[in-house]
Amino acid sequence: MKLRAVGQQPTRPAHALKLPANDFASVFSQQPTEAFAADQAIFWEGDEAKHVFLVAGGMVRALRLLADGRRVIVGFLRAGDLLGVSLKERYIYTVEALTTVTVRRVPRCRFDDELARQPRLREQLFSRLCDEMSAAQDQTVLVSRRSADERIAAFLQLMAGSGAVPRVVDLPMSRLDIADYLGMTIETVSRTITRLASAGIISPPGRRSIEVLRPEALRALARGEGFVRRRSPATPGYRHSPAPARRLASQV
Amino acid sequence: MKLRAVGQQPTRPAHALKLPANDFASVFSQQPTEAFAADQAIFWEGDEAKHVFLVAGGMVRALRLLADGRRVIVGFLRAGDLLGVSLKERYIYTVEALTTVTVRRVPRCRFDDELARQPRLREQLFSRLCDEMSAAQDQTVLVSRRSADERIAAFLQLMAGSGAVPRVVDLPMSRLDIADYLGMTIETVSRTITRLASAGIISPPGRRSIEVLRPEALRALARGEGFVRRRSPATPGYRHSPAPARRLASQV
DNA sequence: CGGATTCTTGAGAGCTGTCAATCGTTGTGG
DNA sequence: CCACAACGATTGACAGCTCTCAAGAATCCG
């Protein structure tokens, strides 16, 4: 099971603040790093979960494959994130290198031992699981109720990280990866990026990076405040689709 | 954090099989039950997570509200499921009674103590968290890549439970709840049920229950095998949308 | 029995997916 | 160093599924 979604800072729960810097790195630090080339699989969904991995560098995608070839990316993970904490016999998703990636691994039983031995490690793990859970639900929300504009905006924010949105956001993944994460097609991803660009919110990007011109506008979009408020929360006139869809361009 | 999705049997991981029947119930058994009427909230997203709850009877919905009133149901939980194991300071979703519900609660710190004291409780919790995670990703997959037919079929299977699909599936929740769980509108939910019914897969239901006439057909639909296989898994001709959409009726 | 609520059904529109062609980049070989 | 193939990304035209809006049926409940 992956831990800590991309873009979330490694927040420690309040009660863990004063602990010694005893984090997962220590469990893995003795292990050699292994390198994977882009698009190489690190493990597959359904494999016996014999190891737990820590991403040391680069970025990976976690995905599930449907019977007919449809693909869903359930997360992008980067340095510091854990892979394969399935706590079941088998991995629940496939993990593939997105860039060149280095990881360290420890046997599952060893990881469990450390957990049993170190209470604060448990706390950290629980905390990460919770973040993870929250991120998974965020993705569900994103994909089930938001427009293409909102999805792309939210995605850019996610990839920008949690701090102040930097001027330039790096996108190590292909359009297909983005599409499979957001539940869209590459064409719609492309069109949406173009639309946001012509609205002046982002700038016509290099292929693998995007410049954010108006962070507030992006944030507003990502939060579903697509320019117009609709009505009072919940109950009577209940809407399902995102926004009365004023054209983006009209707001520049 | 909710645990164990509806419809999943309470599988114990293999290594826990021989443990004494030392499950979460014991932690809660001393606590009095509290009752909630339908539509009453048990706790809200963002509330300080002071308690952990065990559902004793009835069914609840866990949901997230978007700023504009859009609602996403992230799970339906029933007797035996845990509520509010957030492991963070605050609950990450709202929980409301769907039917009349009884729950037991223990203070968060007490729950943590028990966890610290009882390794097998930890194992169980981890196991449940993993199931939960898996269920959350299933929902993402469902909502991001599947047609209305497939979503409803999968939903019915989920509500039917994991055993042999019973003849009659009970649906304690409203169409709106179903819609908000599946990322659709009530109209589409309704139309889809009608369509499945006229295809002879289910029978024109009572409002809150559905009879499954052809479990295999339902299962095939739910698994994305919507009657036609498309092409070889993954790679070249990569499709995003569910199916070449032969009319359902044509297969009766 | 009557009002209110929920669900169903209908007509139409819109957003996103599909198919397809073009553009631009990357990488290879002459 | 340039030509060209291969691939990814963009753009266009069109279709389709689901949403919106609206009205009517069914059910619930007082």
XYZ file of C-alpha atoms (C1' of nucleotides) in Angstrom:
564
model
C 0.000 0.000 0.000
C 1.394 3.307 -0.919
C 1.721 5.975 1.607
C 1.533 9.718 1.554
C 0.281 11.094 -1.659
C 2.390 13.262 -3.814
C 2.046 16.847 -2.873
C 1.310 16.260 0.745
C 4.009 17.376 3.049
C 5.192 14.786 5.513
C 3.162 16.193 8.341
C 3.715 14.527 11.652
C 0.702 14.219 13.888
C 0.865 16.635 16.765
C 1.567 13.957 19.309
C 4.585 12.791 17.384
C 6.283 16.107 17.080
C 8.822 15.590 19.793
C 9.901 12.134 18.814
C 13.431 11.460 17.765
C 13.919 11.601 14.054
C 13.099 7.991 13.870
C 11.411 7.639 10.616
C 11.058 5.005 8.003
C 14.316 5.964 6.429
C 16.090 4.270 9.296
C 14.456 0.967 8.525
C 15.686 1.124 4.973
C 18.954 2.931 5.386
C 21.028 -0.237 5.526
C 19.588 -1.515 2.300
C 21.274 -0.998 -1.036
C 19.426 1.092 -3.567
C 18.047 -0.547 -6.665
C 17.481 1.330 -9.875
C 14.596 0.960 -12.283
C 14.418 2.449 -15.729
C 11.384 4.391 -16.837
C 8.350 2.195 -17.482
C 9.858 -0.759 -15.690
C 7.601 -2.448 -13.174
C 8.746 -2.679 -9.578
C 6.006 -5.131 -8.655
C 2.639 -6.208 -9.976
C -0.827 -6.211 -8.572
C -1.504 -9.688 -7.255
C 2.133 -10.511 -6.607
C 2.925 -11.958 -3.273
C 3.812 -9.025 -1.068
C 7.227 -10.136 0.080
C 8.856 -6.741 0.338
C 8.170 -3.208 1.348
C 9.811 -0.474 -0.688
C 10.881 3.031 0.003
C 11.254 5.366 -2.934
C 14.691 6.932 -2.729
C 14.575 9.004 -5.886
C 12.491 9.607 -8.945
C 8.764 9.088 -9.334
C 6.552 6.045 -9.773
C 2.947 5.417 -10.695
C 0.662 3.002 -8.877
C -2.021 1.569 -11.088
C -4.724 -0.974 -11.504
C -5.542 -2.725 -14.710
C -9.052 -3.685 -15.710
C -9.817 -6.838 -17.586
C -10.285 -5.023 -20.869
C -7.099 -3.019 -20.700
C -8.533 0.082 -19.178
C -6.046 1.450 -16.732
C -6.498 3.503 -13.598
C -3.608 5.223 -11.905
C -4.305 5.399 -8.212
C -1.345 7.540 -7.299
C 1.990 9.074 -8.128
C 4.688 8.557 -5.537
C 8.058 10.105 -5.007
C 11.082 10.073 -2.744
C 10.136 9.282 0.830
C 6.991 7.403 -0.041
C 6.461 3.793 0.895
C 5.420 1.137 -1.586
C 3.804 -2.192 -0.988
C 2.696 -1.872 2.602
C -0.149 -4.092 1.713
C -0.578 -5.848 5.017
C -2.216 -8.537 3.051
C -0.628 -11.384 1.237
C -0.649 -9.633 -2.106
C -0.018 -6.230 -3.560
C -3.186 -4.443 -4.448
C -1.744 -2.507 -7.362
C 1.088 -2.459 -9.828
C 3.911 0.015 -9.419
C 5.935 1.201 -12.384
C 8.812 3.608 -12.652
C 7.818 6.850 -14.260
C 11.252 8.333 -14.424
C 14.447 6.574 -13.585
C 13.821 5.507 -10.037
C 15.836 4.250 -7.121
C 14.265 2.316 -4.290
C 15.335 0.419 -1.215
C 13.543 -2.677 -0.071
C 13.191 -4.679 3.107
C 11.478 -8.019 3.506
C 7.953 -7.754 4.642
C 8.577 -9.759 7.830
C 11.461 -7.516 8.736
C 9.250 -4.497 8.286
C 6.605 -6.039 10.480
C 9.187 -6.762 13.148
C 10.331 -3.187 13.189
C 6.747 -2.075 13.475
C 6.182 -4.374 16.412
C 9.313 -3.103 18.067
C 8.919 0.615 17.500
C 5.707 2.259 18.610
C 6.550 5.537 16.946
C 7.045 3.790 13.670
C 3.534 2.469 14.049
C 2.243 5.929 14.695
C 3.940 7.209 11.621
C 2.611 4.379 9.563
C -0.924 4.935 10.786
C -0.600 8.582 10.088
C 0.558 7.912 6.579
C -2.153 5.386 5.993
C -4.622 8.010 7.013
C -3.155 10.578 4.645
C -3.230 7.942 1.996
C -6.827 7.132 2.661
C -7.688 10.757 2.524
C -5.844 11.156 -0.760
C -7.659 8.165 -2.215
C -10.980 9.702 -1.305
C -9.893 13.016 -2.718
C -9.257 11.238 -5.957
C -12.682 9.659 -5.854
C -14.255 13.044 -5.322
C -12.204 14.551 -8.095
C -13.092 11.883 -10.566
C -16.727 11.483 -9.675
C -17.944 15.030 -9.441
C -15.620 17.433 -11.132
C -15.307 18.868 -14.588
C -12.268 18.504 -16.775
C -11.150 22.017 -15.851
C -11.399 21.317 -12.171
C -9.604 18.017 -12.472
C -6.668 19.491 -14.312
C -6.502 22.425 -11.926
C -6.557 20.115 -8.933
C -3.965 17.906 -10.520
C -1.619 20.797 -11.151
C -1.980 21.865 -7.541
C -1.256 18.358 -6.425
C 1.863 18.129 -8.509
C 2.912 21.576 -7.399
C 3.066 20.347 -3.846
C 1.517 21.821 -0.787
C 3.652 24.883 -0.356
C 3.154 28.091 -2.203
C 2.436 27.135 -5.748
C 5.712 27.489 -7.553
C 5.933 29.326 -10.790
C 6.706 26.219 -12.776
C 5.207 22.808 -12.163
C 7.043 19.762 -13.333
C 5.085 16.961 -14.939
C 7.257 13.890 -15.229
C 4.398 11.810 -16.572
C 2.842 11.541 -20.000
C -0.579 12.794 -20.970
C -1.800 9.246 -20.862
C -0.706 8.937 -17.256
C -2.483 12.141 -16.377
C -5.585 10.982 -18.191
C -5.591 7.653 -16.396
C -5.182 9.366 -13.078
C -7.981 11.840 -13.666
C -10.359 9.510 -15.443
C -10.244 11.324 -18.746
C -8.774 10.814 -22.210
C -5.517 12.263 -23.431
C -7.435 14.404 -25.871
C -9.494 15.982 -23.125
C -6.405 16.497 -20.999
C -4.756 18.230 -23.891
C -7.743 20.359 -24.757
C -8.243 21.349 -21.148
C -4.645 22.420 -20.734
C -4.978 24.445 -23.892
C -8.148 26.018 -22.563
C -6.574 26.964 -19.234
C -3.672 28.400 -21.154
C -5.828 30.541 -23.397
C -7.656 31.735 -20.295
C -4.332 33.036 -19.074
C -4.254 30.842 -15.996
C -1.277 28.809 -17.068
C 1.187 29.355 -19.839
C 1.570 27.285 -22.966
C 3.731 24.671 -21.398
C 6.761 22.880 -22.384
C 5.694 19.328 -22.858
C 6.639 18.214 -19.429
C 6.165 21.370 -17.428
C 3.612 24.082 -16.926
C 3.968 27.631 -15.735
C 1.285 28.892 -13.402
C 0.397 32.467 -14.220
C -2.537 32.963 -11.904
C -2.254 30.714 -8.865
C -5.409 32.096 -7.260
C -7.471 31.349 -10.317
C -6.053 27.861 -10.403
C -6.788 27.348 -6.749
C -10.318 28.597 -7.120
C -10.894 26.186 -9.965
C -9.356 23.297 -8.079
C -11.589 23.916 -5.095
C -14.639 23.817 -7.244
C -15.237 27.505 -7.023
C -15.411 27.746 -10.720
C -16.128 31.455 -10.767
C -19.743 31.264 -9.796
C -21.308 30.150 -6.582
C -24.423 28.241 -7.158
C -26.690 27.935 -4.193
C -26.734 27.049 -0.564
C -25.018 23.782 0.267
C -26.985 20.614 -0.050
C -30.671 19.893 0.186
C -33.159 21.460 -2.126
C -31.863 22.242 -5.562
C -29.254 19.609 -5.619
C -26.830 19.652 -8.479
C -24.570 16.912 -9.593
C -22.472 18.377 -12.285
C -19.774 20.850 -11.592
C -20.608 24.279 -12.791
C -23.032 26.279 -14.846
C -20.047 26.316 -17.099
C -19.336 29.791 -18.057
C -16.723 29.701 -20.710
C -13.306 29.949 -19.222
C -12.135 32.451 -21.751
C -14.847 34.866 -20.751
C -13.213 35.482 -17.465
C -9.866 36.629 -18.470
C -11.368 6.244 8.969
C -13.898 3.704 8.081
C -12.951 0.120 7.887
C -14.017 -2.805 5.872
C -16.255 -1.950 3.031
C -19.753 -3.177 2.876
C -19.888 -6.419 1.087
C -16.516 -7.654 2.088
C -16.562 -10.513 4.429
C -14.551 -10.059 7.581
C -11.674 -12.105 6.308
C -8.910 -12.645 8.759
C -5.449 -12.638 7.325
C -4.003 -16.115 7.241
C -1.558 -15.501 10.003
C -4.340 -14.423 12.325
C -6.516 -17.435 11.893
C -5.565 -19.159 15.091
C -5.811 -16.179 17.338
C -8.327 -16.068 20.120
C -11.514 -14.393 19.100
C -10.058 -11.152 20.219
C -11.583 -8.718 17.898
C -12.659 -5.176 18.033
C -15.939 -6.098 19.564
C -14.156 -6.754 22.839
C -12.869 -3.216 22.956
C -16.376 -1.884 22.616
C -18.363 -4.506 24.423
C -18.396 -2.637 27.722
C -19.792 0.467 26.123
C -23.474 1.268 26.024
C -25.111 1.428 22.637
C -26.307 4.737 21.318
C -29.086 5.038 18.797
C -29.311 7.428 15.891
C -32.357 8.064 13.791
C -32.211 7.964 10.029
C -30.420 10.957 8.524
C -28.934 11.952 11.833
C -25.221 12.701 11.802
C -22.924 10.713 14.045
C -19.990 13.012 13.464
C -18.878 15.551 10.908
C -15.904 15.859 8.679
C -13.463 18.211 10.346
C -14.675 17.445 13.873
C -12.024 16.666 16.387
C -11.649 12.904 16.351
C -12.261 12.203 19.994
C -13.961 8.851 19.644
C -13.864 5.695 17.651
C -17.173 4.058 16.852
C -18.281 0.535 16.139
C -21.493 0.075 14.251
C -23.670 -2.332 16.227
C -26.716 -2.337 13.984
C -28.156 -0.617 10.956
C -26.308 1.105 8.169
C -24.547 4.428 7.832
C -23.135 6.474 4.985
C -19.742 8.169 5.046
C -19.595 11.242 2.885
C -17.691 14.316 1.889
C -19.270 17.600 1.040
C -17.881 19.934 -1.573
C -17.981 23.651 -1.194
C -20.864 24.016 -3.588
C -23.036 21.365 -2.041
C -22.035 18.521 -4.261
C -21.843 15.419 -2.172
C -19.740 12.302 -2.486
C -20.493 9.186 -0.525
C -17.270 7.355 0.128
C -18.777 4.285 1.675
C -21.695 2.487 3.234
C -20.951 0.790 6.539
C -22.832 -1.738 8.576
C -22.678 -3.761 11.758
C -19.123 -4.674 12.651
C -17.539 -1.769 10.812
C -15.410 0.797 12.571
C -15.996 4.512 12.240
C -13.643 7.363 12.841
C -10.341 5.588 13.059
C -8.835 8.678 11.614
C -5.467 8.516 13.327
C -5.330 12.183 12.738
C -6.756 14.938 14.836
C -9.881 15.245 12.773
C -12.404 13.065 11.036
C -11.936 13.035 7.336
C -15.578 12.532 6.488
C -19.064 12.918 7.837
C -21.014 9.879 8.943
C -24.795 9.842 8.903
C -27.293 7.199 9.866
C -28.992 5.710 6.868
C -31.438 3.583 8.753
C -31.966 3.627 12.468
C -28.509 2.846 13.735
C -26.920 1.768 16.962
C -23.263 2.329 17.698
C -20.836 1.954 20.546
C -18.032 4.405 21.117
C -14.751 4.508 22.955
C -12.494 7.486 23.454
C -9.776 7.727 20.922
C -7.019 7.515 23.539
C -8.513 4.388 24.981
C -8.610 2.848 21.545
C -4.980 3.775 20.991
C -4.054 2.218 24.314
C -5.738 -1.020 23.402
C -3.917 -0.997 20.113
C -0.615 -0.457 21.846
C -1.365 -3.279 24.240
C -2.734 -5.881 21.853
C -0.629 -6.793 18.848
C -3.379 -8.849 17.278
C -5.702 -5.916 17.436
C -3.110 -4.011 15.456
C -2.938 -6.743 12.909
C -6.667 -6.692 12.523
C -6.710 -2.970 12.204
C -4.006 -3.011 9.567
C -5.831 -5.686 7.722
C -9.012 -3.694 7.770
C -7.250 -0.553 6.719
C -5.901 -2.452 3.785
C -9.332 -3.729 2.806
C -10.576 -0.228 3.174
C -7.860 1.150 0.985
C -8.592 -1.439 -1.591
C -12.276 -0.627 -1.475
C -11.550 3.067 -1.875
C -9.519 2.337 -4.972
C -12.219 0.080 -6.293
C -14.576 2.974 -6.002
C -12.175 5.228 -7.849
C -11.925 2.693 -10.636
C -15.665 2.301 -10.744
C -16.332 5.968 -10.934
C -13.546 6.914 -13.271
C -13.779 4.318 -15.965
C -17.088 2.541 -15.954
C -20.422 3.071 -17.613
C -23.674 3.573 -15.798
C -24.604 -0.074 -16.394
C -21.360 -1.313 -14.954
C -21.551 0.962 -11.960
C -25.027 -0.146 -11.032
C -24.140 -3.780 -11.562
C -21.049 -3.445 -9.402
C -23.044 -1.628 -6.790
C -25.664 -4.327 -6.626
C -22.960 -6.934 -6.223
C -21.415 -4.904 -3.464
C -24.684 -4.591 -1.622
C -25.410 -8.229 -2.167
C -22.344 -9.113 -0.179
C -19.551 -11.404 -1.135
C -21.269 -14.730 -0.833
C -23.395 -16.226 -3.519
C -25.527 -13.418 -4.826
C -28.807 -13.743 -3.050
C -32.019 -13.605 -4.919
C -33.067 -10.332 -3.384
C -30.760 -7.466 -2.609
C -31.760 -4.953 0.001
C -31.111 -1.294 -0.689
C -31.580 0.679 2.498
C -30.455 3.888 0.844
C -32.206 6.329 -1.440
C -31.505 6.833 -5.126
C -29.700 10.011 -4.230
C -27.372 8.078 -1.960
C -26.692 5.588 -4.697
C -26.099 8.373 -7.164
C -23.682 10.142 -4.866
C -21.826 6.936 -4.277
C -21.508 6.086 -7.939
C -20.919 9.566 -9.236
C -24.115 9.766 -11.242
C -27.468 11.518 -11.024
C -30.628 10.005 -9.587
C -32.150 10.086 -13.034
C -29.369 8.035 -14.513
C -29.519 5.614 -11.598
C -33.206 5.195 -12.163
C -32.929 4.816 -15.916
C -30.119 2.327 -15.565
C -32.049 0.174 -13.142
C -34.957 0.273 -15.520
C -32.688 -0.742 -18.355
C -31.219 -3.674 -16.453
C -34.719 -4.703 -15.558
C -35.964 -4.641 -19.112
C -32.901 -6.632 -20.096
C -34.134 -9.291 -17.718
C -31.093 -9.149 -15.481
C -32.945 -7.855 -12.472
C -36.612 -7.599 -11.788
C -38.675 -4.433 -11.508
C -37.875 -3.826 -7.922
C -39.721 -2.672 -4.962
C -38.379 0.721 -4.214
C -35.866 -0.427 -1.687
C -35.005 -3.878 -2.948
C -34.023 -5.583 -6.139
C -34.344 -9.153 -7.272
C -31.451 -10.553 -9.224
C -32.686 -12.760 -12.017
C -29.431 -13.456 -13.793
C -26.517 -13.308 -11.393
C -23.968 -14.289 -14.046
C -25.043 -11.493 -16.340
C -24.820 -9.064 -13.466
C -21.406 -10.326 -12.535
C -20.178 -10.086 -16.092
C -21.375 -6.517 -16.292
C -19.849 -5.603 -12.960
C -16.496 -6.990 -14.006
C -16.499 -4.851 -17.092
C -17.144 -7.771 -19.363
C -20.041 -6.025 -20.896
C -20.872 -8.794 -23.323
C -18.156 -8.022 -25.768
C -14.472 -8.260 -25.407
C -12.743 -5.489 -27.093
C -9.125 -6.108 -27.743
C -5.998 -7.409 -26.143
C -5.238 -5.920 -22.769
C -3.365 -2.667 -22.691
C -0.914 -1.120 -25.081
C -1.799 -0.404 -28.638
C -5.392 0.467 -29.233
C -6.009 1.936 -25.853
C -9.586 2.714 -24.980
C -10.859 4.854 -22.187
C -14.553 4.427 -22.214
C -16.246 1.277 -21.105
C -17.786 -0.557 -23.965
C -18.729 -0.373 -27.580
C -22.120 -0.137 -26.001
C -24.301 -2.671 -27.551
C -27.772 -2.045 -26.345
C -28.540 -4.044 -23.281
C -31.939 -5.040 -24.494
C -30.440 -6.726 -27.503
C -29.034 -9.434 -25.389
C -32.060 -10.768 -23.725
C -57.838 10.797 1.576
C -54.447 14.568 0.399
C -49.990 16.573 0.548
C -45.245 15.728 0.363
C -41.588 13.198 -0.976
C -39.273 10.008 -3.898
C -38.867 7.821 -8.056
C -39.596 7.378 -12.964
C -39.869 8.940 -17.567
C -39.278 12.264 -21.424
C -36.985 15.808 -24.367
C -33.057 18.264 -25.187
C -28.326 20.016 -24.415
C -23.556 19.713 -23.194
C -19.313 17.706 -22.080
C -16.297 14.387 -22.958
C -15.071 10.298 -25.753
C -14.015 8.482 -30.455
C -11.837 8.651 -34.700
C -8.582 10.786 -37.505
C -5.294 14.019 -39.266
C -1.598 17.231 -38.250
C 2.035 19.127 -35.652
C 6.132 18.935 -32.909
C 9.714 16.494 -30.610
C 12.977 12.914 -30.095
C 16.151 9.850 -31.771
C 18.469 7.319 -35.396
C 21.170 6.825 -39.501
C 23.190 8.481 -43.594
C 24.453 18.167 -39.624
C 20.333 17.094 -41.816
C 16.659 13.779 -43.365
C 13.411 10.814 -41.785
C 11.004 7.654 -38.966
C 8.600 7.041 -34.577
C 6.223 8.691 -31.031
C 3.644 11.855 -28.190
C 0.746 15.830 -28.174
C -2.551 18.854 -30.266
C -6.499 19.952 -32.874
C -10.824 19.074 -35.482
C -15.322 16.928 -36.548
C -18.665 14.235 -34.836
C -21.194 11.008 -31.858
C -22.841 9.374 -27.541
C -23.632 9.070 -22.785
C -25.009 11.320 -19.036
C -26.763 15.628 -17.098
C -30.407 19.220 -16.934
C -34.879 20.598 -16.800
C -39.530 19.297 -16.396
C -43.585 16.699 -15.806
C -45.945 12.733 -14.288
C -46.324 8.313 -11.425
C -45.730 5.898 -7.216
C -45.115 5.749 -2.412
C -45.091 7.471 2.152
C -47.289 9.603 6.010
C -50.129 12.397 8.456
